[in-house]
Tab-separated table of C-alpha atoms in Angstrom:
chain	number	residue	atom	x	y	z
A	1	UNK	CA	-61.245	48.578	-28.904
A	2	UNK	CA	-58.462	46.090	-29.684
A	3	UNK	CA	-57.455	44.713	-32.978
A	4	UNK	CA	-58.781	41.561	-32.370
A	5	UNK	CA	-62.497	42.271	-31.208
A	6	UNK	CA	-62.336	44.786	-34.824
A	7	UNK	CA	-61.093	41.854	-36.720
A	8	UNK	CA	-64.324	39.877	-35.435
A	9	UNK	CA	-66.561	42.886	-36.282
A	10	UNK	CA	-65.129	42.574	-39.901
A	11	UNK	CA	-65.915	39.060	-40.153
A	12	UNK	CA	-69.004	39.247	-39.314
A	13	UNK	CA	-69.893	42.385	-41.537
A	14	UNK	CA	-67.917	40.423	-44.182
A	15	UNK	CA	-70.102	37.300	-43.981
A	16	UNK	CA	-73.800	39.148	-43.531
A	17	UNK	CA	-72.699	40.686	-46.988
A	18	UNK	CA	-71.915	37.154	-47.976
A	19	UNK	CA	-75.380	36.092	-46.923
A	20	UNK	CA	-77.299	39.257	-48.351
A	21	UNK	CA	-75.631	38.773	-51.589
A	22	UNK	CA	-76.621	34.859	-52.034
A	23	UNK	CA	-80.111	36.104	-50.765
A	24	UNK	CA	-80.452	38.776	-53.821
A	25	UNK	CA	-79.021	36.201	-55.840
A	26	UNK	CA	-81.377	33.601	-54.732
A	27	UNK	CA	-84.464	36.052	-54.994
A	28	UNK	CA	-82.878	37.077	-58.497
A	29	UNK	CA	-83.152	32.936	-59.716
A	30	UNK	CA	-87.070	33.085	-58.582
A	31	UNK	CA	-87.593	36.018	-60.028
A	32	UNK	CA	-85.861	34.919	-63.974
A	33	UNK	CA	-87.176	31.273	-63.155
A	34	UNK	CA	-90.879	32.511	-63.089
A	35	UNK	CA	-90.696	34.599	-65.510
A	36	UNK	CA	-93.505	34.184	-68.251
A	37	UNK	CA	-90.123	35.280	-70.476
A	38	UNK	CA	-87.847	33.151	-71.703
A	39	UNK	CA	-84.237	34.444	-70.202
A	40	UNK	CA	-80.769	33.448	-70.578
A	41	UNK	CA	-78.179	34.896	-67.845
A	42	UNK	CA	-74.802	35.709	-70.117
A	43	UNK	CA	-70.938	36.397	-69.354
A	44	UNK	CA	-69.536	37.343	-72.437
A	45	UNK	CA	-70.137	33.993	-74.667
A	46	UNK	CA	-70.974	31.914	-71.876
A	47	UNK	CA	-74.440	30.638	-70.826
A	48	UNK	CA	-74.735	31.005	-67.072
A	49	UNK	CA	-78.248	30.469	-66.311
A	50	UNK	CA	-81.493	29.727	-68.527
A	51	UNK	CA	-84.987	29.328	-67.081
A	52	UNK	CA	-87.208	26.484	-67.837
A	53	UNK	CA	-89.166	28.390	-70.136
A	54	UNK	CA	-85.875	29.425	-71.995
A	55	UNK	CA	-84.735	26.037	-72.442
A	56	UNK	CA	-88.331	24.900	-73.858
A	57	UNK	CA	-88.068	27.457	-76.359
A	58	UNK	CA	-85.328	26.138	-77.499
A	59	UNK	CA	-85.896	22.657	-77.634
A	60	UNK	CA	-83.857	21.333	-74.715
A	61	UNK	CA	-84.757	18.270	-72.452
A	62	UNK	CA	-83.049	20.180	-69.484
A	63	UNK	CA	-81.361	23.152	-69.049
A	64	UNK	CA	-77.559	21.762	-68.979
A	65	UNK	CA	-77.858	20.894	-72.569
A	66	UNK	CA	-78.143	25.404	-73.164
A	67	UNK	CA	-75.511	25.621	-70.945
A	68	UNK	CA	-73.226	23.839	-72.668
A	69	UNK	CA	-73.604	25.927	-75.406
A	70	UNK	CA	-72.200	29.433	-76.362
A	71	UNK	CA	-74.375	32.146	-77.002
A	72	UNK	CA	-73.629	32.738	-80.670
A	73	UNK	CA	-74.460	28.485	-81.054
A	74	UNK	CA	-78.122	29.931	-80.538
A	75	UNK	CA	-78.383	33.201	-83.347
A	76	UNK	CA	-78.429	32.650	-87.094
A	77	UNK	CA	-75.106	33.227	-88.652
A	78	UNK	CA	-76.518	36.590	-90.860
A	79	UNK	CA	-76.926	38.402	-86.848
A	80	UNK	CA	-73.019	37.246	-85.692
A	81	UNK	CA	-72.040	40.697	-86.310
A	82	UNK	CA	-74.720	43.245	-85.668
A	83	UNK	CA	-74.863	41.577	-82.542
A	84	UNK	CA	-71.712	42.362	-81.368
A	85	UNK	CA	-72.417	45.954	-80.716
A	86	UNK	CA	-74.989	45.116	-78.757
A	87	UNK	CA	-73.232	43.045	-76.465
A	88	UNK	CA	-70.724	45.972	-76.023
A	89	UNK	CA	-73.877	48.318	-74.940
A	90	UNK	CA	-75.163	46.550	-72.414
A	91	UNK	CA	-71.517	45.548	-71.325
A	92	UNK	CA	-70.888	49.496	-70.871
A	93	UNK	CA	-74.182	49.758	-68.431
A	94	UNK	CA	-76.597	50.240	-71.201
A	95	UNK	CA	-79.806	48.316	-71.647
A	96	UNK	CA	-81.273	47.715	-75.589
A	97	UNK	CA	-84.530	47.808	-76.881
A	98	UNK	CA	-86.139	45.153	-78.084
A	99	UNK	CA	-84.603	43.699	-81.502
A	100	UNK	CA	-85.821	40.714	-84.134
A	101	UNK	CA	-83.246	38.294	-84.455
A	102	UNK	CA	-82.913	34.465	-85.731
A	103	UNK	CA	-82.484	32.382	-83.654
A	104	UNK	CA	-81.566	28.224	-83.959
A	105	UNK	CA	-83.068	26.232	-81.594
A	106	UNK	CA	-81.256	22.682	-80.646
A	107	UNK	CA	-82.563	20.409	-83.765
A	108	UNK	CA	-81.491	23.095	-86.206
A	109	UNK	CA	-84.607	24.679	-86.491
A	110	UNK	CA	-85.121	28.678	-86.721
A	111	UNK	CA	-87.490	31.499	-85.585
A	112	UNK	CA	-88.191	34.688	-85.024
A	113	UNK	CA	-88.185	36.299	-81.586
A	114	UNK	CA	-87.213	39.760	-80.522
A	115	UNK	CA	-84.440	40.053	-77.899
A	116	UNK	CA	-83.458	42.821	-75.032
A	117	UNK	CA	-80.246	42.731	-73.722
A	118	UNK	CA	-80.276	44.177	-69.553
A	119	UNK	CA	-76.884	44.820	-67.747
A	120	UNK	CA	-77.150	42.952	-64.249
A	121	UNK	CA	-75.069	41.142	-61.851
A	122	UNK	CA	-75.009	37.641	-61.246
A	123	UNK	CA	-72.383	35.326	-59.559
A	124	UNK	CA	-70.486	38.448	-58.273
A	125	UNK	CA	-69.850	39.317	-61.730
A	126	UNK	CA	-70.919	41.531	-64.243
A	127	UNK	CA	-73.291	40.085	-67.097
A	128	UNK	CA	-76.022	40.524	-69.469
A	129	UNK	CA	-79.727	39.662	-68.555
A	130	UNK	CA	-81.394	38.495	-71.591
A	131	UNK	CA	-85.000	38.497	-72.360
A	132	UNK	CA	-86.371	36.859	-75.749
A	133	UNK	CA	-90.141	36.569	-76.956
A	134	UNK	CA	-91.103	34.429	-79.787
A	135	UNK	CA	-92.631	36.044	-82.044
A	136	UNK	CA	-93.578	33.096	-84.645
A	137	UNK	CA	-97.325	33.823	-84.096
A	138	UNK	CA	-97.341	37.248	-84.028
A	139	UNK	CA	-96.202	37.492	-87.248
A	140	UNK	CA	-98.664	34.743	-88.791
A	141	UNK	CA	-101.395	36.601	-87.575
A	142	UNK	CA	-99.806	39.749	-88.598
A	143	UNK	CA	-99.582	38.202	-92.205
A	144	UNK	CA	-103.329	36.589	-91.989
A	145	UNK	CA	-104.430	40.076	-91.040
A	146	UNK	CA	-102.732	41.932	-93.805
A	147	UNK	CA	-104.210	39.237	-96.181
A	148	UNK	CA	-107.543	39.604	-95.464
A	149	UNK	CA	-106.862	43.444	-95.617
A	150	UNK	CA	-106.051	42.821	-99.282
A	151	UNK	CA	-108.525	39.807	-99.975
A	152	UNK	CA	-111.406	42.503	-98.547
A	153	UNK	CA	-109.764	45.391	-101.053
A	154	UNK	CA	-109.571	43.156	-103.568
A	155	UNK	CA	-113.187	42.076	-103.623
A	156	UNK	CA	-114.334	45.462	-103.701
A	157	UNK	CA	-112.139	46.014	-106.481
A	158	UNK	CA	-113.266	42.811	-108.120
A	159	UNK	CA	-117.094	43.530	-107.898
A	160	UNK	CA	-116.301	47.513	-109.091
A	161	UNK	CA	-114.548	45.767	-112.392
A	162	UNK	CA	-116.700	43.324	-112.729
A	163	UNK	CA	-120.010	44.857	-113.021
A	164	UNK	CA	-118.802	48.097	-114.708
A	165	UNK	CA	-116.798	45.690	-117.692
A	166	UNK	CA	-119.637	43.342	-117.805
A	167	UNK	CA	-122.445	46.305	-119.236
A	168	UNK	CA	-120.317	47.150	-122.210
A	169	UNK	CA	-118.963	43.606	-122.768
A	170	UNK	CA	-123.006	42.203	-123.557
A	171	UNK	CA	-123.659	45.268	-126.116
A	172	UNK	CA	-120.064	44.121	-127.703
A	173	UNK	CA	-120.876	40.389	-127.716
A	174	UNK	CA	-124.771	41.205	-128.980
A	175	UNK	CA	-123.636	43.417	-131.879
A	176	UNK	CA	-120.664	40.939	-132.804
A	177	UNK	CA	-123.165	38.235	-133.258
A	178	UNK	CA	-124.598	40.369	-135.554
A	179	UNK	CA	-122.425	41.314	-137.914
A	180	UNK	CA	-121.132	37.941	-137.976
A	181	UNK	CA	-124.181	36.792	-140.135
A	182	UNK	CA	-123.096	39.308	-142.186
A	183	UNK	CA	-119.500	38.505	-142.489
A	184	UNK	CA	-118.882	35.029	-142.510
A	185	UNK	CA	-115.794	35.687	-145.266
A	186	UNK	CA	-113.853	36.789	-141.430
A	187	UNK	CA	-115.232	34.037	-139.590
A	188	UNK	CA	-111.790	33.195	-138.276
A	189	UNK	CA	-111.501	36.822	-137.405
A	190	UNK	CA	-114.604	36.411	-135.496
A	191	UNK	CA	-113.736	33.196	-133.459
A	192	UNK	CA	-110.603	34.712	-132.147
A	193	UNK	CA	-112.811	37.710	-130.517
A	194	UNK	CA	-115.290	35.564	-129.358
A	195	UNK	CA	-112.452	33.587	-127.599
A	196	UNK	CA	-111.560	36.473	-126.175
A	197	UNK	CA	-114.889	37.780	-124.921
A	198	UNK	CA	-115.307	34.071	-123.328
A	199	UNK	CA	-112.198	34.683	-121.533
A	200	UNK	CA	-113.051	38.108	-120.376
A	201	UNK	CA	-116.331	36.900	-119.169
A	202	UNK	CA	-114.660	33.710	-117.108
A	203	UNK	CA	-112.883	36.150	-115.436
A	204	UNK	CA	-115.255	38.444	-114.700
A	205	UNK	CA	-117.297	35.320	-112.664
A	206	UNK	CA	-114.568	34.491	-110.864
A	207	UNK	CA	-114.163	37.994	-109.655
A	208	UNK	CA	-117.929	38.024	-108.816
A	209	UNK	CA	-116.889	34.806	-106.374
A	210	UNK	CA	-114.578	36.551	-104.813
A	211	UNK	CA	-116.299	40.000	-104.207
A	212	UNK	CA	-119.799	38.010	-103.198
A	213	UNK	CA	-118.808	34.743	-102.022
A	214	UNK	CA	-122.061	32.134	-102.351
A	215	UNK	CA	-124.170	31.346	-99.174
A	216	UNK	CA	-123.082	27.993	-98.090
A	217	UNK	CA	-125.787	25.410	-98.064
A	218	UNK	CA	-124.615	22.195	-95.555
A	219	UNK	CA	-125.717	19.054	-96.121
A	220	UNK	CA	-124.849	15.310	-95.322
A	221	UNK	CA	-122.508	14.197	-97.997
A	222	UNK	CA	-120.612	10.570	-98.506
A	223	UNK	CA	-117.102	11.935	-99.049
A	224	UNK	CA	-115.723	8.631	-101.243
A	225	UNK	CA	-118.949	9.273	-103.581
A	226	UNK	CA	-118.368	12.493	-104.214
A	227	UNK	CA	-114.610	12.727	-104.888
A	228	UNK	CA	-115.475	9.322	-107.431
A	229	UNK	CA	-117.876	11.894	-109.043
A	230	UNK	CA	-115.519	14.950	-109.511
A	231	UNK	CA	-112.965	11.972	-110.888
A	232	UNK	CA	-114.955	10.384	-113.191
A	233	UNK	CA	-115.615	14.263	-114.471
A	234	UNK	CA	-111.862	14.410	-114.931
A	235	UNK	CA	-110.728	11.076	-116.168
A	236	UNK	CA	-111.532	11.889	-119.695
A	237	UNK	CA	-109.057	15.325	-119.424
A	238	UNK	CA	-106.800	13.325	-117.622
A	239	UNK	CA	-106.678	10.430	-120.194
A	240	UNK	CA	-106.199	13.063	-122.965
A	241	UNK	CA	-103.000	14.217	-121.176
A	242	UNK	CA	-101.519	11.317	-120.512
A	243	UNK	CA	-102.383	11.178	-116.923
A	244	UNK	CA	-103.567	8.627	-114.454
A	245	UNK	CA	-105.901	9.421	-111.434
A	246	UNK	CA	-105.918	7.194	-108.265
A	247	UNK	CA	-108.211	7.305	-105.373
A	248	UNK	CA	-107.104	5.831	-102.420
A	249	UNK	CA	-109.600	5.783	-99.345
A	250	UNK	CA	-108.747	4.238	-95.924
A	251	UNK	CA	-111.622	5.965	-94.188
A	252	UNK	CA	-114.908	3.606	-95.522
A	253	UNK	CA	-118.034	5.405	-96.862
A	254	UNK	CA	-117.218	8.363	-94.462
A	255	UNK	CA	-119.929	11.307	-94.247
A	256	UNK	CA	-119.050	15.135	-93.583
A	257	UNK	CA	-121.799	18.175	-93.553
A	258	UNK	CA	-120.634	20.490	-96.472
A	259	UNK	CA	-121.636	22.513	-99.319
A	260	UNK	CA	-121.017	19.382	-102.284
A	261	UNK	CA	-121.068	22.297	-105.118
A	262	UNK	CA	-118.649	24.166	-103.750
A	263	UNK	CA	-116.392	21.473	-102.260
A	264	UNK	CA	-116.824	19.612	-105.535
A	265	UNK	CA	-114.938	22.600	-107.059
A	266	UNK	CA	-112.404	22.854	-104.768
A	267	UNK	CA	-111.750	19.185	-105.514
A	268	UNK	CA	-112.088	19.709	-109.631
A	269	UNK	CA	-109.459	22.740	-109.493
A	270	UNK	CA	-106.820	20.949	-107.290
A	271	UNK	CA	-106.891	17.861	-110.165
A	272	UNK	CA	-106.911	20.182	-113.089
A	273	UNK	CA	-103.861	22.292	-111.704
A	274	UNK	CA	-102.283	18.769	-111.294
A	275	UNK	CA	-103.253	17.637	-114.712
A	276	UNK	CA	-101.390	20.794	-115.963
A	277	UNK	CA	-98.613	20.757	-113.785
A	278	UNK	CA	-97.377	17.548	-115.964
A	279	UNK	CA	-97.843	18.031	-119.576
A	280	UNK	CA	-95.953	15.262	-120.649
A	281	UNK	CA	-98.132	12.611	-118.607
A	282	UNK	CA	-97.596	10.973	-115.095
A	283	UNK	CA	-100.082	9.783	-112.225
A	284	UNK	CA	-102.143	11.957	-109.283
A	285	UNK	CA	-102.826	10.186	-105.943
A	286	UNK	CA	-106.211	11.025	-103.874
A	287	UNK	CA	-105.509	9.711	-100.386
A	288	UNK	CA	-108.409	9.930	-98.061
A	289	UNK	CA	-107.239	9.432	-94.386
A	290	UNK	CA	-108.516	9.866	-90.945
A	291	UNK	CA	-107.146	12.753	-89.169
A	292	UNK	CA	-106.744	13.111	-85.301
A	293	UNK	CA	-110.080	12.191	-83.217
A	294	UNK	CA	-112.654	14.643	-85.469
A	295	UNK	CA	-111.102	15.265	-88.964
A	296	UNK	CA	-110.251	13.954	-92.070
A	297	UNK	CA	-107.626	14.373	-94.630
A	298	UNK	CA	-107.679	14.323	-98.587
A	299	UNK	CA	-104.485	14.788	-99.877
A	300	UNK	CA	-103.790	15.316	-103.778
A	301	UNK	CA	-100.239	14.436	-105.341
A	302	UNK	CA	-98.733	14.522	-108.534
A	303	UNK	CA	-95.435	14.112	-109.992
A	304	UNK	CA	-94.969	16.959	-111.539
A	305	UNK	CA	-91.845	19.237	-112.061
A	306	UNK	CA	-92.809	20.619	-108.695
A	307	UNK	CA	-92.311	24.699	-107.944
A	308	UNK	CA	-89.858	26.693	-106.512
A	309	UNK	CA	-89.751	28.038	-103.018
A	310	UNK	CA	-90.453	31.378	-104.145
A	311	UNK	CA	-93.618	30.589	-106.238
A	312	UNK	CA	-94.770	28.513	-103.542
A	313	UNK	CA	-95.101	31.051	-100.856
A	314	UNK	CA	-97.154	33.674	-103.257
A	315	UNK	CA	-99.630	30.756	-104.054
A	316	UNK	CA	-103.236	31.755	-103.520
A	317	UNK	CA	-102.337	35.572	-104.254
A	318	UNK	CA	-104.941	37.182	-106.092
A	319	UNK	CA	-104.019	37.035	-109.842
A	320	UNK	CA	-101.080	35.370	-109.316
A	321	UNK	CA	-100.555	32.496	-111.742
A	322	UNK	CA	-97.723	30.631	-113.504
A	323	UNK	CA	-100.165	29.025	-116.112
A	324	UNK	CA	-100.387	31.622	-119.573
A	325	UNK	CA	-104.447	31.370	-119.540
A	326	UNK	CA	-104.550	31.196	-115.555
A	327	UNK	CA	-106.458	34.098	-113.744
A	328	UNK	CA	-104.413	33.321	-110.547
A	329	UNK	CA	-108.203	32.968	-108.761
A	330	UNK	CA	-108.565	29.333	-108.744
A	331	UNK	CA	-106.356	28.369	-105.994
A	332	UNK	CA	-107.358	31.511	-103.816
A	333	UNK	CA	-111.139	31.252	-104.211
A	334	UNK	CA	-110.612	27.054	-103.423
A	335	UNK	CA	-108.822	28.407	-99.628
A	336	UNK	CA	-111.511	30.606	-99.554
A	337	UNK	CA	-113.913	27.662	-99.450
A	338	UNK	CA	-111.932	25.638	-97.572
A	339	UNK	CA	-111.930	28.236	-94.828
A	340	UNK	CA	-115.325	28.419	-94.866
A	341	UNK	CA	-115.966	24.795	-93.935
A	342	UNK	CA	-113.536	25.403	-90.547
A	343	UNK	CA	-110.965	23.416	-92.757
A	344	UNK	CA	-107.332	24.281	-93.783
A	345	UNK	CA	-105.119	24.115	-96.494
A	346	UNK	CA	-101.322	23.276	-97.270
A	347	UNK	CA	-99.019	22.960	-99.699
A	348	UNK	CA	-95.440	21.601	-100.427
A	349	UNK	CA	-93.432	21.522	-103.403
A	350	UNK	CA	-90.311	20.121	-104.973
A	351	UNK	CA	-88.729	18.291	-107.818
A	352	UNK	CA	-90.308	15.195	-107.188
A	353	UNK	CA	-94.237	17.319	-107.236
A	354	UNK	CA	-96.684	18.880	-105.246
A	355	UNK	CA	-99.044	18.223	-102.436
A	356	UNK	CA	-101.722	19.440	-101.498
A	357	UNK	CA	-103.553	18.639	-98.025
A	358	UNK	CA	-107.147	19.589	-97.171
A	359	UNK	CA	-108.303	18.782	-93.544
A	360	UNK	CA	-111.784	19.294	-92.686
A	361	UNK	CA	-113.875	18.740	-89.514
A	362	UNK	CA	-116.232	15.185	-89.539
A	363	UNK	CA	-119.820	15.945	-88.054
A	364	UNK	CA	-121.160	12.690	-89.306
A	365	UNK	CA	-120.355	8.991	-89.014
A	366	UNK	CA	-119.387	6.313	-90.960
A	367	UNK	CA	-122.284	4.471	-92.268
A	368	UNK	CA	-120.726	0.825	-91.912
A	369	UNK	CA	-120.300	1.494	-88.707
A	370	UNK	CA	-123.573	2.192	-87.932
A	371	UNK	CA	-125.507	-0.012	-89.947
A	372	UNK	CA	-123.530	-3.146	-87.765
A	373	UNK	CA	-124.596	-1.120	-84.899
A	374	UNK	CA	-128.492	-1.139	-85.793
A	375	UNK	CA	-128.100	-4.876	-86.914
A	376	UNK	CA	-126.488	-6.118	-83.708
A	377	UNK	CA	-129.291	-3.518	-81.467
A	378	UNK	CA	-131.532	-5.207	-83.521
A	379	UNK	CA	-130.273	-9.217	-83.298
A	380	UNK	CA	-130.379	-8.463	-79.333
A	381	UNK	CA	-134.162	-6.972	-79.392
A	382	UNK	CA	-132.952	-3.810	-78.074
């Protein structure tokens, strides 16, 4: 065979391994582009490839603005070295397991995901095929499960104290009732036990909430009415500390179906914890607002001292308080009930205050509305 008829033969063997290799390659892009993953194709520090469900993880419009980037742009500075050893491992030939990292997307923002780093090829070079899951969710409903885990143990703790203090704690209170007729020389004595005792028993009912939560009874309620009520309750603490309450409603005489006794008290301990929150006077704001296409929003402010980050997160822990005569059961028994109306509850916190928002599902109407409605039905003859 002459040289020149092997030279062809190479050529073409040269260029069907041309062709089979962009094939792969094209096959490989499918593959990471479908992917219900999010994956980012790496050289090193560079970005080579990310597929669409990469870049919407991280916030981009389109994938160029990833691939501009460098790979360390994307992990939170406290994982720049730890990482680095993984990069080496897969480098080598060596795939990792699955690891929780930080990670930043484009507007600054973090979260969690867990990332596996896979040696592959790509672009006739050697690179690192990376896979990351956000794991954001997982680990709310991790934390929701462990907290009803402990709300469930605690209520079974709760009733156990409750009912075995409560026995002993009547005899006490009878026979101290007694003998105070007797002794009235340590009346003062006596007062500061039967403070006590009060105490002991407030806590004991609030226990008896949590372990046996009441049976909801739903009815039709006018929302503005009822949060005037609780207010005009509370003016005459809030007067006494200085404190102004204002009740702002932008959503007319609106009516929900809920339990009024027990959303009344939800409503009575967010204004008392913002009564207390400023002991040297200031003002709390009830906004009422519409929220979306079926909900409605009451938000309480005040403008207090505010709390740190760290206090924040553990509020609505069982007995945890920062108040000296607080049980800690307030705000977690007022979640409880929120809950149990399908609504939700957040806070935030700062120097400037606190707020709290409550949203909670509408399943009535607003009664302005539907009076005009009757009247003009009933102006037409219909």
């Amino acid at each position: 065979m002459s040289s020149s008829i092997k030279a062809a033969n190479n050529d073409l063997n040269h260029t069907d391994m041309v062709e089979e290799l962009e094939k792969r390659e094209e096959s490989y892009r499918d593959l990471v582009e479908n992917s219900p993953d999010a994956v980012i194709i790496a050289c090193g520090d560079d970005i080579l490839f990310i597929n669409e469900t990469g870049a919407s993880l991280f916030g981009a419009i389109n994938k160029e603005e990833i691939q501009q980037k460098k790979v360390v742009d994307l992990i939170h500075a406290d994982y720049h070295e730890g990482i680095k050893e993984r990069v080496e491992m897969v480098t080598s030939g060596n795939a990792t397991d699955f690891f929780e990292y930080k990670l930043i997307r484009l507007d600054g923002s973090v979260f969690e995901a867990e990332v596996k780093g896979i040696p592959t090829i790509f672009q006739n070079q050697a690179a690192r095929h990376i896979i990351i899951r956000d794991i954001t969710d997982r680990k709310k409903t991790l934390a929701l499960l462990l907290n009803a885990e402990k709300l469930n143990m605690a209520g079974q703790l709760a009733a156990g104290i409750a009912h075995e203090v409560r026995n002993p704690l009547t005899a006490i209170k009878g026979f101290l009732q007694l003998m105070e007729t007797k002794l009235n020389e340590h009346k003062s004595y006596f007062d500061i036990i039967q403070s006590e005792i009060n105490r002991i028993e407030l806590i004991l009912s609030e226990l008896l909430v949590l372990a046996k939560p009441q049976d909801l009874k739903f009815a039709p309620v006018r929302l503005q009415t009822m949060i005037e009520d609780v207010k005009t309750l509370i003016d005459t603490q809030a007067i006494m500390n200085n404190v102004e309450i204002t009740f702002m409603n932008e959503c007319g005489n609106l009516i929900i179906n809920c339990d009024q006794n027990q959303l009344k008290q939800v409503v009575i301990n967010f204004l008392k914890n913002a009564i207390e929150a400023m002991p040297r006077g200031g003002e709390v704001t009830i906004e009422l607002k519409k929220h979306g296409f079926n909900q409605v929003k009451m938000l309480f402010k005040d403008n207090g001292c505010g709390m740190p980050r760290h206090v924040l997160q553990r509020i609505g822990e069982p007995f945890f308080t920062t108040k000296e005569s607080g049980t800690g059961l307030g705000i977690m028994n007022s979640k409880q009930i929120i809950e149990n109306h399908h609504g939700t509850v957040h806070f935030w916190s700062d120097k400037k205050g606190t707020i709290i928002e409550v949203i909670l599902p509408i399943n009535g109407h607003i009664i302005e509305k539907s009076k005009q409605k009757r009247s003009s039905l009933a102006k037409n003859g219909q």
